[in-house]
Coordinates of C-alpha atoms in Angstrom, one line a residue:
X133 CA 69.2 -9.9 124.2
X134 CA 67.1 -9.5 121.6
X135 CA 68.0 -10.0 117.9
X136 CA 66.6 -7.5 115.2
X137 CA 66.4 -9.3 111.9
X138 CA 66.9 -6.9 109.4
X139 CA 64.2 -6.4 106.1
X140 CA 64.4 -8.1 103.2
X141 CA 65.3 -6.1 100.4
X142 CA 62.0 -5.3 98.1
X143 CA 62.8 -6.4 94.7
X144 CA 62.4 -3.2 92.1
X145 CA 59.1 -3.4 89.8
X146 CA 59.4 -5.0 86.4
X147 CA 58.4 -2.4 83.7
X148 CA 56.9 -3.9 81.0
X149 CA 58.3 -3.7 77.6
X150 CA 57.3 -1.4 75.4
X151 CA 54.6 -2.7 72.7
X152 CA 55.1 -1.4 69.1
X153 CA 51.4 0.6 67.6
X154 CA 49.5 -1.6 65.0
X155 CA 49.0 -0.4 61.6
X156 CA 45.4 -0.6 60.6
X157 CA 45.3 -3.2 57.5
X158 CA 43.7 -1.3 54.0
X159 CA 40.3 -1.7 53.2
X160 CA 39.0 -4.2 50.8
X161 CA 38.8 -2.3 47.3
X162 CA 35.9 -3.7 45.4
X163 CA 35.4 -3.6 42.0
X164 CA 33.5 -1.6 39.7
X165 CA 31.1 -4.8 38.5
X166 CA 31.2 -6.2 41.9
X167 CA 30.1 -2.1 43.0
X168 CA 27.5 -2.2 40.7
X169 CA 25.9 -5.5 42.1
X170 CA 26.0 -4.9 45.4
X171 CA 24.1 -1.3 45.1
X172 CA 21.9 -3.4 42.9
X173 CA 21.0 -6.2 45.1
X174 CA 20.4 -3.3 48.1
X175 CA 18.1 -1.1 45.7
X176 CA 15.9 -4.1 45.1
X177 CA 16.0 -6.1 48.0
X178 CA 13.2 -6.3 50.3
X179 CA 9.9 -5.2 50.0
X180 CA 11.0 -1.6 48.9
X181 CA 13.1 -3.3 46.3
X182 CA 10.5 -4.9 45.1
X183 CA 8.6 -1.8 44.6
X184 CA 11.5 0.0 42.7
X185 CA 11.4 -3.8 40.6
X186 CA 8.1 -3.1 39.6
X187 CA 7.6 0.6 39.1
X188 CA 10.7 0.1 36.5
X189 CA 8.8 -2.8 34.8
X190 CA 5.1 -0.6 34.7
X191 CA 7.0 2.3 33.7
X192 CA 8.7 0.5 30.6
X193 CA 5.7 -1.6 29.6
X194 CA 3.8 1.7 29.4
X195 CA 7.0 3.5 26.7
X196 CA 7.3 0.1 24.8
X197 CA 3.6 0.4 24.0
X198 CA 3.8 4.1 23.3
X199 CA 6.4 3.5 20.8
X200 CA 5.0 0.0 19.4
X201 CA 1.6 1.5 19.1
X202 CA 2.7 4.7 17.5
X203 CA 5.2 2.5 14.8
X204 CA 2.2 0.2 14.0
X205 CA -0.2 3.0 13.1
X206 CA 2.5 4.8 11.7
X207 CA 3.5 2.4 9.3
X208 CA -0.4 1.6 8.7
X209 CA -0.9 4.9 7.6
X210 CA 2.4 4.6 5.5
X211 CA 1.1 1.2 3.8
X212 CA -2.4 2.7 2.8
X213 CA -0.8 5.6 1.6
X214 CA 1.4 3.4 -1.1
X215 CA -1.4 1.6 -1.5
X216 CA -3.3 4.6 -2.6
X217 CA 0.2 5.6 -4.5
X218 CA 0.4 2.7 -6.1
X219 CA -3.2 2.3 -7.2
X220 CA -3.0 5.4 -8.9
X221 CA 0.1 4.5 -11.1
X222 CA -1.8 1.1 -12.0
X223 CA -4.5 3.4 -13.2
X224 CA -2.1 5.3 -15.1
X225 CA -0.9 2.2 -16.8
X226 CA -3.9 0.8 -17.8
X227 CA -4.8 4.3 -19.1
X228 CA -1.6 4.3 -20.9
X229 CA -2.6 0.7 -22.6
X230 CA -5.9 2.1 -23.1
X231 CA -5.4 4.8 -25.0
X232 CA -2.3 3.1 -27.5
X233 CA -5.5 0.7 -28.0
X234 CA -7.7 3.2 -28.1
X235 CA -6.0 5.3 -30.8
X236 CA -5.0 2.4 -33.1
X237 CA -8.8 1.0 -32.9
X238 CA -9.3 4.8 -34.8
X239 CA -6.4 4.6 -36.6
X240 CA -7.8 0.9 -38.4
X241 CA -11.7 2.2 -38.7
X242 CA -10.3 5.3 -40.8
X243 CA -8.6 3.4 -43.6
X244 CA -11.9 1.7 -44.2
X245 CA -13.3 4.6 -45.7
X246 CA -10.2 5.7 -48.5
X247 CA -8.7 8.6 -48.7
X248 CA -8.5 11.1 -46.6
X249 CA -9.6 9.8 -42.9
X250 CA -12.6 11.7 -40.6
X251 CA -12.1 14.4 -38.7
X252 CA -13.7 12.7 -35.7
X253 CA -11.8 10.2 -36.6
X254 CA -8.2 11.8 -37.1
X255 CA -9.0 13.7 -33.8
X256 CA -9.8 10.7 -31.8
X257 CA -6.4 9.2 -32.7
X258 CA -4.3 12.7 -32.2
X259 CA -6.2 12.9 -28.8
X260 CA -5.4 8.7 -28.1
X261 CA -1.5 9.7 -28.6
X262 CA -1.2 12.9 -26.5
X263 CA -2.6 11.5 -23.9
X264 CA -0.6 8.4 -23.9
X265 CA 2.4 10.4 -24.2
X266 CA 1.3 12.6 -21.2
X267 CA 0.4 9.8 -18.9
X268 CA 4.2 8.0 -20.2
X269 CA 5.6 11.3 -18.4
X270 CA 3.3 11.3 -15.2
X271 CA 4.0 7.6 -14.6
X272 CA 8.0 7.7 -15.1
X273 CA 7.7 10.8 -12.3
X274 CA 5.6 8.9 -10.2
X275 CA 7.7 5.8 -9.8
X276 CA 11.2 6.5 -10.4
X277 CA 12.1 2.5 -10.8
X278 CA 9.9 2.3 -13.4
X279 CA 11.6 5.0 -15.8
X280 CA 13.0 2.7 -18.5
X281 CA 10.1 0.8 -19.1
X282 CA 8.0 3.9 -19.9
X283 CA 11.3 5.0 -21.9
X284 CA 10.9 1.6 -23.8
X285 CA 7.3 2.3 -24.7
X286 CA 7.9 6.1 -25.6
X287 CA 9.8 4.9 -28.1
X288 CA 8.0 2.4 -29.5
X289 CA 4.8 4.6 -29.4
X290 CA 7.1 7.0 -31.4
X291 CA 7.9 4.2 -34.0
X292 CA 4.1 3.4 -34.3
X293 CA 3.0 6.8 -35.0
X294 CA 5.8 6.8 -37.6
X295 CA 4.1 3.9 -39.3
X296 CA 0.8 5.7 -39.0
X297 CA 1.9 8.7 -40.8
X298 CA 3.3 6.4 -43.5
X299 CA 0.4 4.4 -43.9
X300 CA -1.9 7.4 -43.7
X301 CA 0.2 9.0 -46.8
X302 CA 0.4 6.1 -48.8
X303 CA -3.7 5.5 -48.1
X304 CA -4.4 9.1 -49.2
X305 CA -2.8 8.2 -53.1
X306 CA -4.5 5.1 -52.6
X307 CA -1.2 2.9 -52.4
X308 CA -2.2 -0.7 -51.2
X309 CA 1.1 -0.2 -49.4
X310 CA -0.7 1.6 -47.1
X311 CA -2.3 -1.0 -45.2
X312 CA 1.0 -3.1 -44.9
X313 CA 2.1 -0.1 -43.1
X314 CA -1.0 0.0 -40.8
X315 CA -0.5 -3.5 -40.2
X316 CA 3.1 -3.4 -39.1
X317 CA 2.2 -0.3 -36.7
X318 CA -0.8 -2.6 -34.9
X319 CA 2.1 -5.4 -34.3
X320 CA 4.6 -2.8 -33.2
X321 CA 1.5 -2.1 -30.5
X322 CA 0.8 -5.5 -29.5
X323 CA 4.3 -6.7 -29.8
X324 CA 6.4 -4.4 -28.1
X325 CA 4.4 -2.0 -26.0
X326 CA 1.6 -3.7 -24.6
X327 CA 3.9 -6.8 -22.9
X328 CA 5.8 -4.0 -21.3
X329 CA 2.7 -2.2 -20.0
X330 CA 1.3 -5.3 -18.9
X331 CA 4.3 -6.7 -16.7
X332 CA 3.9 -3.3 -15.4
X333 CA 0.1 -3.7 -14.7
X334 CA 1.3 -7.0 -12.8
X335 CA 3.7 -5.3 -10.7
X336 CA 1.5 -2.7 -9.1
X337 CA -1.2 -5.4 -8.8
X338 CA 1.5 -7.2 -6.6
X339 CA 2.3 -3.6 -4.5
X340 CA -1.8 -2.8 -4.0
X341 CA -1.4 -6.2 -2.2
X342 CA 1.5 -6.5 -0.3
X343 CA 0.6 -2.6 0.8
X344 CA -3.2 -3.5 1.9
X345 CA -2.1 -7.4 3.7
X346 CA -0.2 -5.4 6.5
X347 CA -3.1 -4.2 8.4
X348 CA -4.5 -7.2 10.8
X349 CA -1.0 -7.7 11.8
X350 CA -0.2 -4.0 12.7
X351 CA -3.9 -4.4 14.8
X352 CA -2.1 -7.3 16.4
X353 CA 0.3 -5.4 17.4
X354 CA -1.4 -2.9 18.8
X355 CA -4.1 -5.5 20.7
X356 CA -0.7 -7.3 22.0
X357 CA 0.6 -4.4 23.9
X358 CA -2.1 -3.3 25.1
X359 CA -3.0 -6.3 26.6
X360 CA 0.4 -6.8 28.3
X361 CA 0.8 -2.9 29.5
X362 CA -2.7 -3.4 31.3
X363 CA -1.6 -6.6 33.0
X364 CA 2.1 -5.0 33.9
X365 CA -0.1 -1.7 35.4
X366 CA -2.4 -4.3 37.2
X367 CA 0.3 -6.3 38.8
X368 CA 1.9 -3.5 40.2
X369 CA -1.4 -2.2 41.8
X370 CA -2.6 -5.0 42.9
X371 CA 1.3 -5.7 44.8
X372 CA 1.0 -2.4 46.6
X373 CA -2.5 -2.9 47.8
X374 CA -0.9 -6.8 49.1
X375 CA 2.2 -4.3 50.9
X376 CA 0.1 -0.8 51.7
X377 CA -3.8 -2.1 52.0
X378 CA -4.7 1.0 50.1
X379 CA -6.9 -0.2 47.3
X380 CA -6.5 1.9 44.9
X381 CA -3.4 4.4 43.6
X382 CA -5.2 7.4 41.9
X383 CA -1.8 7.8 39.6
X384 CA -1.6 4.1 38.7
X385 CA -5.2 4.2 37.8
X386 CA -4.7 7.1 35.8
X387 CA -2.2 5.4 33.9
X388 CA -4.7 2.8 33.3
X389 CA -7.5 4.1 32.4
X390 CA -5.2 6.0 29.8
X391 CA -3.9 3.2 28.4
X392 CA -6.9 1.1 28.1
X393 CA -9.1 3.7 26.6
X394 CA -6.3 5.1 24.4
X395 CA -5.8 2.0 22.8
X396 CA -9.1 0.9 22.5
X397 CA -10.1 3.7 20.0
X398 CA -7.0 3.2 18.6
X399 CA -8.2 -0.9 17.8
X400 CA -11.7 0.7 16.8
X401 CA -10.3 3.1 14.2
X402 CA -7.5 0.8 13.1
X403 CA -10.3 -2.0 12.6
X404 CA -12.4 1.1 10.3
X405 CA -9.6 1.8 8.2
X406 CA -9.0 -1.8 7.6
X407 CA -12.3 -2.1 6.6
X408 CA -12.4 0.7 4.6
X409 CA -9.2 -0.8 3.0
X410 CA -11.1 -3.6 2.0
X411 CA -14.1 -2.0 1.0
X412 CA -12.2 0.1 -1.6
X413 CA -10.6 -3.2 -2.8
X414 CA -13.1 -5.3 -3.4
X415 CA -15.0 -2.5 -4.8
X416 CA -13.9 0.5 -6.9
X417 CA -10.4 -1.0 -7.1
X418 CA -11.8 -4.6 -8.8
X419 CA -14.0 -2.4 -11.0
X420 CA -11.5 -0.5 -11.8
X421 CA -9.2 -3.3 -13.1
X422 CA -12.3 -4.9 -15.0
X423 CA -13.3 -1.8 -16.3
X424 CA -9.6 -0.9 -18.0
X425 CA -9.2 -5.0 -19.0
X426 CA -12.6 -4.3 -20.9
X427 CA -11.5 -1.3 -22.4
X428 CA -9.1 -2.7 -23.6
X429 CA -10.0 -5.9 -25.3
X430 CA -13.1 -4.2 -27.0
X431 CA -11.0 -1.5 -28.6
X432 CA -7.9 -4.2 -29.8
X433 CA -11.6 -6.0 -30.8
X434 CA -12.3 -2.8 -32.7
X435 CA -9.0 -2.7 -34.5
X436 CA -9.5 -5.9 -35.2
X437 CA -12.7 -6.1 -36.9
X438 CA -11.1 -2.7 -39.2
X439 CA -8.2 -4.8 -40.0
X440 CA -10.6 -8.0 -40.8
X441 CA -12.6 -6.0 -43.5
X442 CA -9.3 -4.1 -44.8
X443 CA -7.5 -7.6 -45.7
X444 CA -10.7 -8.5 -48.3
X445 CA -11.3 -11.9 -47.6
X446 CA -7.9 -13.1 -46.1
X447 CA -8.6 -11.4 -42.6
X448 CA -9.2 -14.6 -40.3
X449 CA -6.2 -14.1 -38.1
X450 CA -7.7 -11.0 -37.4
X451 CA -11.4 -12.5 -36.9
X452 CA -9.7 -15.0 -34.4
X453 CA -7.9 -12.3 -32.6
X454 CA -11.4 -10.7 -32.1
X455 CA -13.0 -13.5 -30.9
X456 CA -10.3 -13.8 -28.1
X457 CA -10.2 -10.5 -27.2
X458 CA -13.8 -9.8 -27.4
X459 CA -14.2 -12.8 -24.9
X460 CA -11.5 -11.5 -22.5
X461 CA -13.5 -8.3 -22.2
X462 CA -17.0 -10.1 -20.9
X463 CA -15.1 -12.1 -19.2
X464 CA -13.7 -8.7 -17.1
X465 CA -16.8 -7.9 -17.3
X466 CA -19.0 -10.4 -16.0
X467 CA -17.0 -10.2 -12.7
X468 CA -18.8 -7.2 -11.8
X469 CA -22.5 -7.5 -11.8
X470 CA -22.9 -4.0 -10.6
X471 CA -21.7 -2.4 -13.8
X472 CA -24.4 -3.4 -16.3
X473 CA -24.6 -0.7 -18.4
X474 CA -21.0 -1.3 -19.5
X475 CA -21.8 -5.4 -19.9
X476 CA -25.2 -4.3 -22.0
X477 CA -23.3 -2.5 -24.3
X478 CA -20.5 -4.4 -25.1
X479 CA -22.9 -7.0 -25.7
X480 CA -24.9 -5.0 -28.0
X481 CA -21.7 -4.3 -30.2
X482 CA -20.7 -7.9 -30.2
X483 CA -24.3 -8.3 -31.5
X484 CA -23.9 -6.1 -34.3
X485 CA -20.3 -7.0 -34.8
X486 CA -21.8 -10.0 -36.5
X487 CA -24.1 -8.2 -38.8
X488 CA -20.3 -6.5 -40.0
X489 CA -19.2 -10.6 -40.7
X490 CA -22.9 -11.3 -42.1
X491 CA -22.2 -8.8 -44.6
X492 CA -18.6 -9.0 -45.3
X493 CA -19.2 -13.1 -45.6
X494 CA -22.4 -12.7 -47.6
X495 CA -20.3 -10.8 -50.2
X496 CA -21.9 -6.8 -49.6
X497 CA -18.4 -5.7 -48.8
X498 CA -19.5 -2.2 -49.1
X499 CA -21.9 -2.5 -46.5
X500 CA -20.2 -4.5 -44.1
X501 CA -18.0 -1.2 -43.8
X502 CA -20.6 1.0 -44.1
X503 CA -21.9 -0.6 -40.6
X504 CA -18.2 -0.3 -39.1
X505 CA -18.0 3.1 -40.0
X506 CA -19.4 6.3 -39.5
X507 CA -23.0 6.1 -38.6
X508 CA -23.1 2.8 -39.2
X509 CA -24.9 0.1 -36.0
X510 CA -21.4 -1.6 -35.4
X511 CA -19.6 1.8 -35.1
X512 CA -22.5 3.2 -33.2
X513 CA -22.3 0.7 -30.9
X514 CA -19.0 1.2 -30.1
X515 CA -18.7 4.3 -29.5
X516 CA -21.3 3.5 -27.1
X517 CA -20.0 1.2 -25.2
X518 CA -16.8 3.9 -25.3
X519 CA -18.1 6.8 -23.6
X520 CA -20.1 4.5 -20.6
X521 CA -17.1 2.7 -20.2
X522 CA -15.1 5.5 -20.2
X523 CA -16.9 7.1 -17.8
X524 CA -17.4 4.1 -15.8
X525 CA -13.3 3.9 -15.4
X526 CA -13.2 7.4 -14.2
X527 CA -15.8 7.0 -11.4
X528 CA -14.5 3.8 -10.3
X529 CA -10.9 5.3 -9.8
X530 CA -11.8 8.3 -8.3
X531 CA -13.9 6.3 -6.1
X532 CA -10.7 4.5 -5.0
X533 CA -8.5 6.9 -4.7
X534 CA -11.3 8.6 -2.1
X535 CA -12.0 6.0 -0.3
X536 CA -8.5 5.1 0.5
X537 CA -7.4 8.6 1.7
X538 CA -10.5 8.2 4.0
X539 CA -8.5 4.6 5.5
X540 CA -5.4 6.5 6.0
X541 CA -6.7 10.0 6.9
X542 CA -7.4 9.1 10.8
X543 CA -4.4 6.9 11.2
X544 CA -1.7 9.0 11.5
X545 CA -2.9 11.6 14.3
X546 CA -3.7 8.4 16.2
X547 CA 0.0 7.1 15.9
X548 CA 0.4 10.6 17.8
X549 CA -1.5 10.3 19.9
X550 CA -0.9 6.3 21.3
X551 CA 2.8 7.7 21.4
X552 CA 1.8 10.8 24.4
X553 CA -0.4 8.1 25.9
X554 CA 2.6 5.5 26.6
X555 CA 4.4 8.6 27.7
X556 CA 2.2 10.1 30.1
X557 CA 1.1 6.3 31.4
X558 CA 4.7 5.7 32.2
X559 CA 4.9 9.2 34.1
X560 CA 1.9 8.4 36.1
X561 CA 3.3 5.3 36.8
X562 CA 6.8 6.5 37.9
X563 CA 4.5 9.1 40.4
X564 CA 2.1 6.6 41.6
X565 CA 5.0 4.2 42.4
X566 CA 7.4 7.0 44.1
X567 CA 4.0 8.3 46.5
X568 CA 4.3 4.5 48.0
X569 CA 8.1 4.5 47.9
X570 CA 7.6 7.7 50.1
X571 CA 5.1 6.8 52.7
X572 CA 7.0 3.2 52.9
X573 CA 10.2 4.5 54.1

């Protein structure tokens, strides 16, 4: 008999166990600086990068010198013009010294001859006073800073004609007084008003430099970025002909050739002005100083000789003061060989100037005056050497004044015009360098 041995009994599958989802972990928040660097390092990394480096680089090179350029010619322009301003008040100033000289030179030679004073001569002291007056009121407007100086001498210019008048009454009833009174009015001059005028002579002597000694370093400027735009606009080319094998970049070139010639004629007519500059101050403007020095030792010299011959016989102070004076004014003179006209007739007064001592010393007191007044060779002279010195001054700073609006009259559309040039470089650049970004990618 057979035995059937039953089946084992099949064990039921396991089922696994259930597995719980998996949150995703939160991404990594960077921040903002960390942001910044990393778009940064991928904007200029790699050879694209280093296109983007370069273009920025050309294309600020090319504003700075726009705006470097335009700020050196600018202010070039701006330094010639006070220059010019300032030239103008010194000629003021010495024209206000001038004529205070000028009218108490006439104001001395008319007591010489008693009584009532010359017509000629009256006038030339009315005319000596207005004018100083009028030029005390153009210089005040002209430089603000200098106001209470020229109030200073306003009022001692009205103190001296007070004495004038005085003396001029007293001299017309024949009061010796009189000539005390003229005396005090010359030292009111001398001591109160010409010290002031002269510090202020000084002071725009010291502006006329300091305005003219900026221009080689504003054409420094100018050669300095030039130089390094061109060499930022080479680099750049010569990096994308290394990356692309194209030679040239027509917008690059462009930029260039804008830049170079540009700021070439700007050198050129910086380098004209500055010559010009120095043309008109070693010319007109050293004449022009002489000129009004001269002017105005020969007409203190004038007063004193007047004031000599009105002491009688006691008048050496005033001798010595013409001596000096007298010597101060060749001296001014003999600085400028081109004016010899002026030189040949101060000279010829001196000359007769001591046929006035000859005569006084010799004791013919009467004609000793007579040849410092009126129609005499000493007074004749003078009023020589007056009206070609006189006219001398006025060429001299008109000549200035003209030649140094020619220095600046160039300078200032050329600031302009260096200032679209850095511009329109720096757009060429940004085009020439985005055409190779372009193709690249």
């Amino acid at each position: 008999m057979t035995t059937v041995t039953p089946p084992a009994a099949s064990t039921p599958p396991t089922s696994p166990a259930p597995t719980t989802p998996r949150t995703p972990s939160p991404p990594t928040l960077l921040s903002p600086r960390s942001r910044a660097r990393e778009l940064l390092t991928g904007a200029f990394s790699g050879t694209p990068g280093r296109m983007r480096l370069l273009g920025a680089i050309a294309i600020t090179v090319c504003l700075l010198f726009g705006v470097a350029s335009f700020a050196a010619a600018a202010r070039l322009h701006t330094d010639v013009e006070n220059a010019r301003a300032n030239a103008a008040q010194l000629v003021r100033v010495q024209t206000i010294r001038t004529n205070l000289v000028t009218a108490d030179a006439n104001a001395t030679n008319a007591f010489l001859v008693g009584g009532l004073e010359p017509a000629s001569s009256r006038a030339a002291y009315t005319n000596g006073i207005a004018t100083t007056a009028k030029t005390l009121a153009e210089a005040a407007a002209a430089q603000s800073d200098e106001a209470a100086a020229h109030e200073r001498v306003n009022r001692v210019v009205a103190t001296y004609t007070g004495l004038i008048e005085s003396a001029r009454a007293n001299n017309r009833q024949g009061f010796p007084v009189g000539a005390a009174y003229l005396r005090q009015a010359s030292r009111v001059v001398r001591d109160e008003a010409l010290p002031t005028l002269e510090r202020l002579v000084r002071v725009e002597q010291e502006r006329v430099d300091d305005a003219t000694a900026g221009a080689e370093s504003n054409q420094i400027v100018l050669a300095v970025m030039l130089i390094l735009t061109v060499i930022a606009l080479s680099v750049a080319q010569l990096y994308l002909y290394s990356k692309t094998r194209r030679i040239l970049n027509p917008s690059l070139v462009a930029a260039t050739g804008i830049v170079v010639v540009v700021g070439l004629v700007a050198l050129a007519t910086m380098a004209w002005s500055r010559g010009q500059i120095d043309n008109a101050i070693d010319g007109p403007y050293r004449r022009t100083v002489a000129l009004a020095t001269a002017r105005i030792g020969a007409f203190d010299a004038k007063s004193a000789e007047a004031l000599t011959l009105i002491a009688r016989g006691s008048g050496a102070p005033y001798e010595e003061r013409f001596q000096t004076v007298s010597k101060e004014a060749k001296a001014a003179l003999a600085a400028d060989a081109d004016d010899r006209a002026t030189a040949s007739a101060l000279a010829r007064y001196l000359i007769e100037h001591g046929k006035v001592r000859a005569a006084d010393d010799g004791g013919t007191y009467d004609a000793a005056v007579a040849l410092a007044t009126g129609d005499g060779a000493a007074n004749q002279a003078f009023g020589r050497f007056e009206v070609v010195s006189g006219r001398a001054l006025a060429t001299q700073a008109q000549d200035l004044a003209d030649d140094l609006g020619r220095a600046a009259t160039p300078l200032l559309p050329m600031a302009w015009l260096l200032l679209v040039a850095g511009i329109a470089a720096a757009v060429l650049a940004w085009r020439g360098m985005s055409q190779r970004l372009a193709e690249y990618r």
